[in-house]
CSV table of N, CA and C in Angstrom, one decimal:
chain,number,residue,atom,x,y,z
A,1,TYR,N,29.7,188.4,56.1
A,1,TYR,CA,28.6,189.2,56.6
A,1,TYR,C,28.1,190.1,55.4
A,2,TRP,N,26.8,190.3,55.4
A,2,TRP,CA,26.2,191.1,54.4
A,2,TRP,C,26.8,192.5,54.3
A,3,ASP,N,27.1,193.0,55.5
A,3,ASP,CA,27.6,194.4,55.6
A,3,ASP,C,29.0,194.5,54.9
A,4,ASN,N,29.7,193.4,54.8
A,4,ASN,CA,31.1,193.5,54.2
A,4,ASN,C,31.0,193.3,52.7
A,5,LEU,N,29.9,193.0,52.1
A,5,LEU,CA,29.8,192.8,50.6
A,5,LEU,C,29.6,194.2,49.9
A,6,ASP,N,30.0,194.2,48.6
A,6,ASP,CA,29.8,195.3,47.8
A,6,ASP,C,28.3,195.6,47.7
A,7,ASN,N,27.9,196.8,47.3
A,7,ASN,CA,26.5,197.1,47.1
A,7,ASN,C,26.0,196.7,45.7
A,8,ASN,N,26.0,195.4,45.5
A,8,ASN,CA,25.4,194.9,44.2
A,8,ASN,C,23.9,194.6,44.4
A,9,ASP,N,23.2,194.6,43.2
A,9,ASP,CA,21.8,194.2,43.3
A,9,ASP,C,21.6,192.7,43.6
A,10,GLN,N,22.5,191.9,43.1
A,10,GLN,CA,22.4,190.5,43.3
A,10,GLN,C,23.7,189.8,43.5
A,11,TYR,N,23.7,188.7,44.2
A,11,TYR,CA,24.9,188.0,44.5
A,11,TYR,C,24.8,186.5,44.1
A,12,THR,N,26.0,185.9,44.0
A,12,THR,CA,26.1,184.5,43.7
A,12,THR,C,27.0,183.9,44.8
A,13,PHE,N,26.5,182.8,45.4
A,13,PHE,CA,27.3,182.1,46.4
A,13,PHE,C,27.5,180.7,45.9
A,14,TYR,N,28.7,180.1,46.3
A,14,TYR,CA,28.9,178.7,45.9
A,14,TYR,C,29.7,178.1,47.1
A,15,ALA,N,29.7,176.8,47.1
A,15,ALA,CA,30.5,176.0,48.0
A,15,ALA,C,30.9,174.7,47.4
A,16,THR,N,32.1,174.2,47.7
A,16,THR,CA,32.6,173.0,47.2
A,16,THR,C,32.9,172.1,48.4
A,17,CYS,N,32.9,170.8,48.3
A,17,CYS,CA,33.1,169.9,49.4
A,17,CYS,C,33.6,168.6,48.9
A,18,THR,N,34.6,168.0,49.7
A,18,THR,CA,35.0,166.7,49.4
A,18,THR,C,34.5,165.9,50.6
A,19,LEU,N,33.4,165.1,50.4
A,19,LEU,CA,32.9,164.3,51.4
A,19,LEU,C,33.8,163.2,51.9
A,20,HIS,N,34.4,162.5,50.9
A,20,HIS,CA,35.3,161.4,51.2
A,20,HIS,C,36.4,161.4,50.2
A,21,PRO,N,37.7,161.3,50.6
A,21,PRO,CA,38.7,161.1,49.7
A,21,PRO,C,38.7,159.7,49.0
A,22,ALA,N,39.3,159.6,47.9
A,22,ALA,CA,39.3,158.3,47.2
A,22,ALA,C,40.3,157.4,47.9
A,23,PRO,N,40.0,156.1,47.9
A,23,PRO,CA,41.0,155.2,48.5
A,23,PRO,C,42.4,155.3,47.9
A,24,ALA,N,43.4,155.1,48.7
A,24,ALA,CA,44.8,155.2,48.2
A,24,ALA,C,45.0,154.2,47.1
A,25,ASN,N,45.8,154.7,46.1
A,25,ASN,CA,46.2,153.8,45.0
A,25,ASN,C,45.1,153.2,44.2
A,26,SER,N,43.8,153.7,44.2
A,26,SER,CA,42.7,153.1,43.5
A,26,SER,C,42.4,153.9,42.2
A,27,ASN,N,42.9,155.1,42.0
A,27,ASN,CA,42.6,156.0,40.9
A,27,ASN,C,41.1,156.4,40.9
A,28,GLN,N,40.4,156.1,42.0
A,28,GLN,CA,39.0,156.5,42.0
A,28,GLN,C,39.0,158.0,42.2
A,29,MET,N,37.8,158.6,42.0
A,29,MET,CA,37.6,160.0,42.2
A,29,MET,C,37.2,160.3,43.7
A,30,ASP,N,37.6,161.4,44.2
A,30,ASP,CA,37.1,161.9,45.5
A,30,ASP,C,35.6,162.1,45.4
A,31,ASP,N,34.9,162.0,46.5
A,31,ASP,CA,33.5,162.3,46.5
A,31,ASP,C,33.3,163.8,46.6
A,32,LEU,N,33.3,164.4,45.4
A,32,LEU,CA,33.2,165.9,45.3
A,32,LEU,C,31.7,166.3,45.2
A,33,MET,N,31.4,167.4,45.9
A,33,MET,CA,30.1,168.0,45.8
A,33,MET,C,30.2,169.5,45.5
A,34,TYR,N,29.1,170.0,44.9
A,34,TYR,CA,29.1,171.4,44.6
A,34,TYR,C,27.7,172.0,44.8
A,35,ALA,N,27.6,173.2,45.2
A,35,ALA,CA,26.4,174.0,45.4
A,35,ALA,C,26.6,175.4,45.0
A,36,GLU,N,25.5,175.9,44.4
A,36,GLU,CA,25.5,177.3,44.0
A,36,GLU,C,24.2,178.0,44.1
A,37,CYS,N,24.2,179.2,44.5
A,37,CYS,CA,22.9,180.0,44.7
A,37,CYS,C,23.2,181.3,44.0
A,38,SER,N,22.4,181.6,42.9
A,38,SER,CA,22.6,182.8,42.2
A,38,SER,C,21.4,183.7,42.3
A,39,GLY,N,21.6,185.0,42.0
A,39,GLY,CA,20.5,186.0,42.0
A,39,GLY,C,20.0,186.3,43.4
A,40,VAL,N,20.8,186.2,44.4
A,40,VAL,CA,20.4,186.5,45.8
A,40,VAL,C,20.5,188.0,46.0
A,41,THR,N,19.4,188.6,46.5
A,41,THR,CA,19.4,190.0,46.8
A,41,THR,C,20.0,190.3,48.2
A,42,ARG,N,20.4,191.5,48.4
A,42,ARG,CA,21.0,191.8,49.7
A,42,ARG,C,20.1,191.4,50.9
A,43,TYR,N,20.6,190.7,51.8
A,43,TYR,CA,20.0,190.1,53.0
A,43,TYR,C,18.9,189.0,52.6
A,44,GLY,N,19.0,188.5,51.4
A,44,GLY,CA,18.1,187.5,51.0
A,44,GLY,C,18.5,186.1,51.5
A,45,LEU,N,17.6,185.2,51.3
A,45,LEU,CA,17.9,183.8,51.8
A,45,LEU,C,18.9,183.1,50.8
A,46,ILE,N,19.9,182.4,51.4
A,46,ILE,CA,20.9,181.7,50.7
A,46,ILE,C,20.6,180.2,50.9
A,47,GLU,N,20.3,179.5,49.8
A,47,GLU,CA,20.2,178.0,49.9
A,47,GLU,C,21.2,177.4,49.0
A,48,LEU,N,21.9,176.5,49.6
A,48,LEU,CA,23.0,175.8,48.9
A,48,LEU,C,22.8,174.3,48.8
A,49,PRO,N,21.9,173.8,47.9
A,49,PRO,CA,21.7,172.4,47.8
A,49,PRO,C,22.9,171.7,47.1
A,50,PHE,N,23.5,170.8,47.7
A,50,PHE,CA,24.7,170.2,47.1
A,50,PHE,C,24.3,169.1,46.1
A,51,THR,N,25.1,169.0,45.1
A,51,THR,CA,24.9,167.9,44.1
A,51,THR,C,26.3,167.2,44.0
A,52,LYS,N,26.2,165.9,43.7
A,52,LYS,CA,27.5,165.1,43.5
A,52,LYS,C,28.0,165.4,42.1
A,53,LYS,N,29.3,165.4,42.0
A,53,LYS,CA,30.0,165.6,40.8
A,53,LYS,C,30.5,164.2,40.2
A,54,SER,N,30.5,163.2,41.1
A,54,SER,CA,31.0,161.9,40.7
A,54,SER,C,29.8,160.9,40.3
A,55,ALA,N,30.2,159.9,39.7
A,55,ALA,CA,29.2,158.8,39.4
A,55,ALA,C,29.7,157.6,40.2
A,56,LYS,N,28.7,156.8,40.7
A,56,LYS,CA,29.0,155.7,41.6
A,56,LYS,C,28.9,154.4,40.7
A,57,VAL,N,29.8,153.5,40.8
A,57,VAL,CA,29.8,152.3,40.1
A,57,VAL,C,29.8,151.1,41.1
A,58,ILE,N,28.8,150.2,40.9
A,58,ILE,CA,28.6,149.1,41.8
A,58,ILE,C,28.6,147.8,40.9
A,59,ILE,N,29.6,147.0,41.1
A,59,ILE,CA,29.7,145.7,40.3
A,59,ILE,C,29.4,144.6,41.3
A,60,LYS,N,28.4,143.8,40.8
A,60,LYS,CA,28.0,142.6,41.6
A,60,LYS,C,28.4,141.4,40.7
A,61,LEU,N,29.1,140.4,41.3
A,61,LEU,CA,29.5,139.2,40.6
A,61,LEU,C,28.6,138.0,41.0
A,62,LYS,N,28.4,137.2,40.0
A,62,LYS,CA,27.7,135.9,40.2
A,62,LYS,C,28.1,134.9,39.2
A,63,SER,N,27.8,133.7,39.4
A,63,SER,CA,28.1,132.6,38.5
A,63,SER,C,27.0,131.7,38.5
A,64,ASP,N,26.0,132.0,37.6
A,64,ASP,CA,24.7,131.2,37.6
A,64,ASP,C,25.0,129.8,37.2
A,65,ASP,N,25.9,129.5,36.4
A,65,ASP,CA,26.2,128.1,36.0
A,65,ASP,C,27.2,127.4,36.9
A,66,LYS,N,27.6,128.1,38.0
A,66,LYS,CA,28.5,127.6,39.0
A,66,LYS,C,29.8,127.2,38.5
A,67,THR,N,30.3,127.8,37.4
A,67,THR,CA,31.7,127.5,36.9
A,67,THR,C,32.7,128.1,37.8
A,68,PHE,N,32.3,129.1,38.6
A,68,PHE,CA,33.1,129.8,39.6
A,68,PHE,C,32.5,129.6,41.0
A,69,SER,N,33.3,129.2,41.9
A,69,SER,CA,32.8,129.0,43.3
A,69,SER,C,32.7,130.4,43.9
A,70,ILE,N,32.0,130.5,45.0
A,70,ILE,CA,31.9,131.7,45.8
A,70,ILE,C,33.3,132.2,46.2
A,71,ALA,N,34.1,131.3,46.6
A,71,ALA,CA,35.5,131.6,47.1
A,71,ALA,C,36.3,132.2,45.9
A,72,GLU,N,36.1,131.7,44.7
A,72,GLU,CA,36.8,132.3,43.5
A,72,GLU,C,36.3,133.7,43.2
A,73,LEU,N,35.0,133.8,43.3
A,73,LEU,CA,34.4,135.1,43.0
A,73,LEU,C,34.9,136.1,44.1
A,74,GLU,N,34.9,135.7,45.4
A,74,GLU,CA,35.3,136.6,46.4
A,74,GLU,C,36.8,137.1,46.3
A,75,SER,N,37.6,136.3,45.6
A,75,SER,CA,39.0,136.6,45.4
A,75,SER,C,39.3,137.5,44.2
A,76,ALA,N,38.2,137.8,43.5
A,76,ALA,CA,38.3,138.6,42.2
A,76,ALA,C,38.8,140.0,42.5
A,77,THR,N,39.5,140.6,41.5
A,77,THR,CA,39.9,142.0,41.4
A,77,THR,C,39.0,142.6,40.3
A,78,VAL,N,38.3,143.7,40.6
A,78,VAL,CA,37.5,144.3,39.6
A,78,VAL,C,38.0,145.7,39.3
A,79,ILE,N,38.2,145.9,38.0
A,79,ILE,CA,38.9,147.1,37.5
A,79,ILE,C,38.1,147.7,36.4
A,80,LEU,N,38.0,149.0,36.4
A,80,LEU,CA,37.5,149.8,35.3
A,80,LEU,C,38.7,150.2,34.5
A,81,PRO,N,38.9,149.6,33.3
A,81,PRO,CA,40.2,149.8,32.6
A,81,PRO,C,40.2,151.1,31.8
A,82,ASP,N,41.3,151.8,31.9
A,82,ASP,CA,41.6,152.9,31.0
A,82,ASP,C,40.6,154.0,31.1
A,83,TYR,N,40.1,154.3,32.3
A,83,TYR,CA,39.1,155.3,32.5
A,83,TYR,C,39.7,156.7,32.7
A,84,MET,N,39.0,157.7,32.4
A,84,MET,CA,39.5,159.1,32.6
A,84,MET,C,39.5,159.4,34.1
A,85,THR,N,40.6,159.9,34.6
A,85,THR,CA,40.8,160.3,36.0
A,85,THR,C,41.3,161.7,36.2
A,86,GLY,N,41.3,162.1,37.4
A,86,GLY,CA,41.9,163.4,37.7
A,86,GLY,C,41.0,164.6,37.9
A,87,ALA,N,39.7,164.3,38.0
A,87,ALA,CA,38.7,165.4,38.2
A,87,ALA,C,39.0,166.2,39.5
A,88,ARG,N,38.8,167.5,39.5
A,88,ARG,CA,39.0,168.3,40.7
A,88,ARG,C,38.4,169.6,40.6
A,89,PHE,N,38.4,170.4,41.7
A,89,PHE,CA,37.9,171.7,41.7
A,89,PHE,C,39.1,172.7,41.6
A,90,ASP,N,39.0,173.7,40.9
A,90,ASP,CA,39.9,174.9,40.9
A,90,ASP,C,39.1,176.1,41.3
A,91,GLY,N,39.0,176.4,42.5
A,91,GLY,CA,38.1,177.4,43.0
A,91,GLY,C,36.7,176.8,42.9
A,92,LYS,N,35.8,177.5,42.2
A,92,LYS,CA,34.5,177.0,42.0
A,92,LYS,C,34.3,176.2,40.7
A,93,ASP,N,35.4,176.2,39.9
A,93,ASP,CA,35.3,175.5,38.6
A,93,ASP,C,35.7,174.0,38.7
A,94,TYR,N,34.8,173.2,38.2
A,94,TYR,CA,35.0,171.7,38.2
A,94,TYR,C,35.8,171.4,36.9
A,95,ILE,N,37.0,170.8,37.1
A,95,ILE,CA,37.9,170.5,36.0
A,95,ILE,C,37.8,169.0,35.8
A,96,THR,N,37.4,168.6,34.6
A,96,THR,CA,37.4,167.1,34.3
A,96,THR,C,38.8,166.7,34.0
A,97,GLY,N,39.2,165.5,34.6
A,97,GLY,CA,40.5,165.0,34.4
A,97,GLY,C,40.6,164.4,33.0
A,98,THR,N,41.8,164.3,32.5
A,98,THR,CA,42.1,163.8,31.2
A,98,THR,C,43.1,162.6,31.1
A,99,THR,N,43.5,162.2,32.3
A,99,THR,CA,44.5,161.1,32.4
A,99,THR,C,43.8,159.8,32.4
A,100,LYS,N,44.1,158.9,31.5
A,100,LYS,CA,43.6,157.5,31.5
A,100,LYS,C,44.4,156.6,32.4
A,101,LYS,N,43.6,155.9,33.3
A,101,LYS,CA,44.2,155.0,34.2
A,101,LYS,C,43.2,153.9,34.5
A,102,ASP,N,43.7,152.8,35.0
A,102,ASP,CA,42.9,151.7,35.5
A,102,ASP,C,42.3,152.1,36.9
A,103,VAL,N,41.0,152.0,37.1
A,103,VAL,CA,40.4,152.3,38.4
A,103,VAL,C,40.1,151.0,39.1
A,104,THR,N,40.6,150.8,40.2
A,104,THR,CA,40.4,149.6,41.0
A,104,THR,C,39.2,149.9,42.0
A,105,LEU,N,38.2,149.0,41.9
A,105,LEU,CA,37.1,149.1,42.8
A,105,LEU,C,37.3,148.5,44.1
A,106,ALA,N,36.7,148.9,45.2
A,106,ALA,CA,36.9,148.4,46.5
A,106,ALA,C,35.8,147.3,46.8
A,107,LYS,N,36.2,146.2,47.4
A,107,LYS,CA,35.3,145.1,47.7
A,107,LYS,C,34.5,145.5,48.9
A,108,VAL,N,33.2,145.2,48.9
A,108,VAL,CA,32.3,145.4,50.0
A,108,VAL,C,32.5,144.1,50.9
A,109,LYS,N,32.8,144.3,52.1
A,109,LYS,CA,33.0,143.1,53.0
A,109,LYS,C,31.8,142.2,53.1
A,110,ASN,N,32.0,140.9,53.0
A,110,ASN,CA,31.0,139.9,53.1
A,110,ASN,C,30.0,139.9,52.0
A,111,GLU,N,30.3,140.5,50.9
A,111,GLU,CA,29.4,140.5,49.7
A,111,GLU,C,30.2,140.3,48.4
A,112,LEU,N,29.6,139.9,47.4
A,112,LEU,CA,30.2,139.7,46.1
A,112,LEU,C,30.0,141.0,45.3
A,113,THR,N,30.3,142.2,45.9
A,113,THR,CA,30.1,143.5,45.4
A,113,THR,C,31.4,144.3,45.5
A,114,TRP,N,31.6,145.1,44.5
A,114,TRP,CA,32.8,146.1,44.4
A,114,TRP,C,32.2,147.4,44.1
A,115,THR,N,32.7,148.5,44.7
A,115,THR,CA,32.2,149.8,44.4
A,115,THR,C,33.3,150.8,44.2
A,116,GLY,N,33.0,151.9,43.6
A,116,GLY,CA,33.9,153.0,43.4
A,116,GLY,C,33.3,154.2,42.8
A,117,LEU,N,34.0,155.4,42.9
A,117,LEU,CA,33.5,156.6,42.3
A,117,LEU,C,34.4,157.0,41.1
A,118,ILE,N,33.8,157.4,40.1
A,118,ILE,CA,34.5,157.9,38.9
A,118,ILE,C,33.9,159.2,38.4
A,119,GLN,N,34.7,159.9,37.6
A,119,GLN,CA,34.2,161.1,37.0
A,119,GLN,C,33.3,160.8,35.9
A,120,PRO,N,32.3,161.6,35.6
A,120,PRO,CA,31.4,161.3,34.4
A,120,PRO,C,32.2,161.1,33.2
A,121,GLN,N,31.8,160.2,32.3
A,121,GLN,CA,32.5,159.9,31.1
A,121,GLN,C,31.7,158.9,30.3
A,122,ASN,N,32.0,158.8,29.0
A,122,ASN,CA,31.4,157.9,28.1
A,122,ASN,C,32.4,156.8,27.7
A,123,ILE,N,31.9,155.6,27.8
A,123,ILE,CA,32.7,154.4,27.4
A,123,ILE,C,32.2,153.9,26.1
A,124,ALA,N,33.1,153.8,25.1
A,124,ALA,CA,32.7,153.3,23.8
A,124,ALA,C,32.4,151.8,23.8
A,125,SER,N,31.6,151.4,22.9
A,125,SER,CA,31.2,150.0,22.8
A,125,SER,C,32.4,149.1,22.4
A,126,SER,N,33.5,149.6,21.9
A,126,SER,CA,34.6,148.8,21.5
A,126,SER,C,35.6,148.7,22.7
A,127,ALA,N,35.4,149.5,23.8
A,127,ALA,CA,36.3,149.5,24.9
A,127,ALA,C,35.8,148.5,26.0
A,128,ASN,N,36.7,148.1,26.9
A,128,ASN,CA,36.4,147.3,28.0
A,128,ASN,C,35.7,148.1,29.0
A,129,LEU,N,34.5,147.8,29.4
A,129,LEU,CA,33.7,148.5,30.4
A,129,LEU,C,34.2,148.1,31.8
A,130,VAL,N,34.4,146.8,31.9
A,130,VAL,CA,34.9,146.2,33.2
A,130,VAL,C,35.8,145.1,32.9
A,131,GLN,N,36.8,144.9,33.8
A,131,GLN,CA,37.7,143.7,33.7
A,131,GLN,C,37.6,143.0,35.1
A,132,VAL,N,37.3,141.7,35.1
A,132,VAL,CA,37.3,140.9,36.3
A,132,VAL,C,38.5,140.0,36.2
A,133,LYS,N,39.4,140.1,37.2
A,133,LYS,CA,40.5,139.1,37.3
A,133,LYS,C,40.3,138.1,38.4
A,134,ILE,N,40.3,136.8,38.0
A,134,ILE,CA,40.2,135.7,38.9
A,134,ILE,C,41.3,134.8,38.6
A,135,GLY,N,42.2,134.6,39.6
A,135,GLY,CA,43.4,133.8,39.5
A,135,GLY,C,44.3,134.5,38.4
A,136,ASN,N,44.7,133.7,37.4
A,136,ASN,CA,45.6,134.2,36.4
A,136,ASN,C,44.8,134.6,35.1
A,137,SER,N,43.5,134.6,35.2
A,137,SER,CA,42.7,135.0,34.0
A,137,SER,C,42.0,136.3,34.2
A,138,THR,N,41.8,137.0,33.1
A,138,THR,CA,41.1,138.3,33.1
A,138,THR,C,39.9,138.1,32.1
A,139,TYR,N,38.8,138.5,32.6
A,139,TYR,CA,37.5,138.4,31.9
A,139,TYR,C,37.0,139.9,31.6
A,140,PRO,N,37.1,140.3,30.3
A,140,PRO,CA,36.6,141.6,30.0
A,140,PRO,C,35.1,141.6,29.7
A,141,VAL,N,34.5,142.7,30.0
A,141,VAL,CA,33.1,143.0,29.6
A,141,VAL,C,33.1,144.2,28.7
A,142,LYS,N,32.7,144.1,27.5
A,142,LYS,CA,32.6,145.2,26.6
A,142,LYS,C,31.2,145.7,26.4
A,143,SER,N,31.0,147.0,26.5
A,143,SER,CA,29.7,147.6,26.3
A,143,SER,C,29.9,149.1,26.3
A,144,ALA,N,29.0,149.8,25.6
A,144,ALA,CA,29.0,151.3,25.7
A,144,ALA,C,28.2,151.7,26.9
A,145,LEU,N,28.6,152.7,27.6
A,145,LEU,CA,27.9,153.2,28.8
A,145,LEU,C,28.2,154.7,29.0
A,146,ASN,N,27.3,155.5,29.2
A,146,ASN,CA,27.5,156.9,29.5
A,146,ASN,C,27.3,157.1,31.0
A,147,PHE,N,28.4,157.3,31.7
A,147,PHE,CA,28.3,157.6,33.2
A,147,PHE,C,28.0,159.1,33.4
A,148,GLU,N,27.0,159.4,34.2
A,148,GLU,CA,26.6,160.7,34.5
A,148,GLU,C,26.8,161.0,36.0
A,149,ALA,N,27.0,162.3,36.3
A,149,ALA,CA,27.2,162.7,37.7
A,149,ALA,C,25.9,162.4,38.5
A,150,ALA,N,26.1,162.2,39.8
A,150,ALA,CA,25.0,162.0,40.7
A,150,ALA,C,24.1,160.8,40.4
A,151,THR,N,24.7,159.8,39.7
A,151,THR,CA,24.0,158.6,39.3
A,151,THR,C,24.8,157.4,39.8
A,152,ALA,N,24.1,156.4,40.3
A,152,ALA,CA,24.7,155.1,40.7
A,152,ALA,C,24.4,154.1,39.7
A,153,TYR,N,25.4,153.4,39.2
A,153,TYR,CA,25.2,152.4,38.2
A,153,TYR,C,25.5,151.0,38.8
A,154,THR,N,24.6,150.1,38.7
A,154,THR,CA,24.8,148.8,39.2
A,154,THR,C,24.9,147.8,38.0
A,155,LEU,N,26.0,147.1,37.9
A,155,LEU,CA,26.3,146.2,36.9
A,155,LEU,C,26.4,144.8,37.5
A,156,THR,N,25.5,143.9,37.1
A,156,THR,CA,25.6,142.5,37.6
A,156,THR,C,26.3,141.7,36.6
A,157,VAL,N,27.4,141.2,36.9
A,157,VAL,CA,28.2,140.4,35.9
A,157,VAL,C,28.1,138.9,36.2
A,158,ASP,N,27.7,138.2,35.3
A,158,ASP,CA,27.6,136.7,35.4
A,158,ASP,C,28.8,136.1,34.8
A,159,MET,N,29.6,135.5,35.7
A,159,MET,CA,30.9,135.0,35.3
A,159,MET,C,30.8,133.5,34.9
A,160,LYS,N,31.4,133.2,33.7
A,160,LYS,CA,31.5,131.9,33.2
A,160,LYS,C,33.0,131.7,32.7
A,161,LYS,N,33.4,130.5,32.7
A,161,LYS,CA,34.8,130.2,32.2
A,161,LYS,C,35.0,130.7,30.8
A,162,THR,N,34.0,130.7,30.0
A,162,THR,CA,34.1,131.1,28.6
A,162,THR,C,33.9,132.6,28.4
A,163,GLY,N,33.7,133.4,29.5
A,163,GLY,CA,33.5,134.8,29.4
A,163,GLY,C,32.5,135.3,30.4
A,164,ALA,N,32.1,136.6,30.2
A,164,ALA,CA,31.2,137.2,31.2
A,164,ALA,C,30.1,137.9,30.4
A,165,THR,N,28.9,137.9,31.0
A,165,THR,CA,27.8,138.7,30.5
A,165,THR,C,27.3,139.6,31.6
A,166,PHE,N,26.6,140.7,31.3
A,166,PHE,CA,26.1,141.5,32.4
A,166,PHE,C,24.8,142.1,32.1
A,167,SER,N,24.2,142.6,33.1
A,167,SER,CA,23.0,143.5,33.0
A,167,SER,C,23.3,144.7,33.8
A,168,ALA,N,22.6,145.8,33.5
A,168,ALA,CA,22.9,147.1,34.1
A,168,ALA,C,21.6,147.8,34.5
A,169,SER,N,21.7,148.5,35.6
A,169,SER,CA,20.6,149.4,36.0
A,169,SER,C,21.3,150.7,36.6
A,170,TYR,N,20.5,151.7,36.7
A,170,TYR,CA,21.0,152.9,37.3
A,170,TYR,C,19.9,153.7,38.0
A,171,ALA,N,20.3,154.5,38.9
A,171,ALA,CA,19.4,155.3,39.7
A,171,ALA,C,20.0,156.6,40.2
A,172,GLU,N,19.2,157.6,40.5
A,172,GLU,CA,19.8,158.8,41.0
A,172,GLU,C,20.5,158.5,42.3
A,173,TRP,N,21.6,159.2,42.5
A,173,TRP,CA,22.4,158.9,43.8
A,173,TRP,C,22.6,160.2,44.5
A,174,THR,N,22.1,160.3,45.7
A,174,THR,CA,22.2,161.5,46.5
A,174,THR,C,23.0,161.2,47.8
């Protein structure tokens, strides 16, 4: 209540929220959101527009040359290898995680699509951006990419027995 606050000229309010926890054993990031309103005068309007702290990754598999069947693609495991994990809030402070782990993406039912949430980070061109496991084989995709908060990245990976190529797009994610 306003009456319980100190007699300051201006106030700052914030809120944190976990919309959805990460799937168990996936090393994905929780769906964290943050809002802050600064410079509010006593009895002033408080607006807390939330923004996402995570980046969304969407991987779509295809095999244009048909070297992999739909059934083989559906059985794939899609991993973001050696990504930074462990982001969290400490009060109002967003703490970036520093532990590298493989992040397993969740398959979207009845689609050749896998999704997950990660903390913002840069992937070097020499690193594996994505690894697709089909049967006993692993197909790496190398490329540099800068993952930013509140952005959804769609990577379409064309699977061939000789390797994988991909195209990428991104959009604001609210």
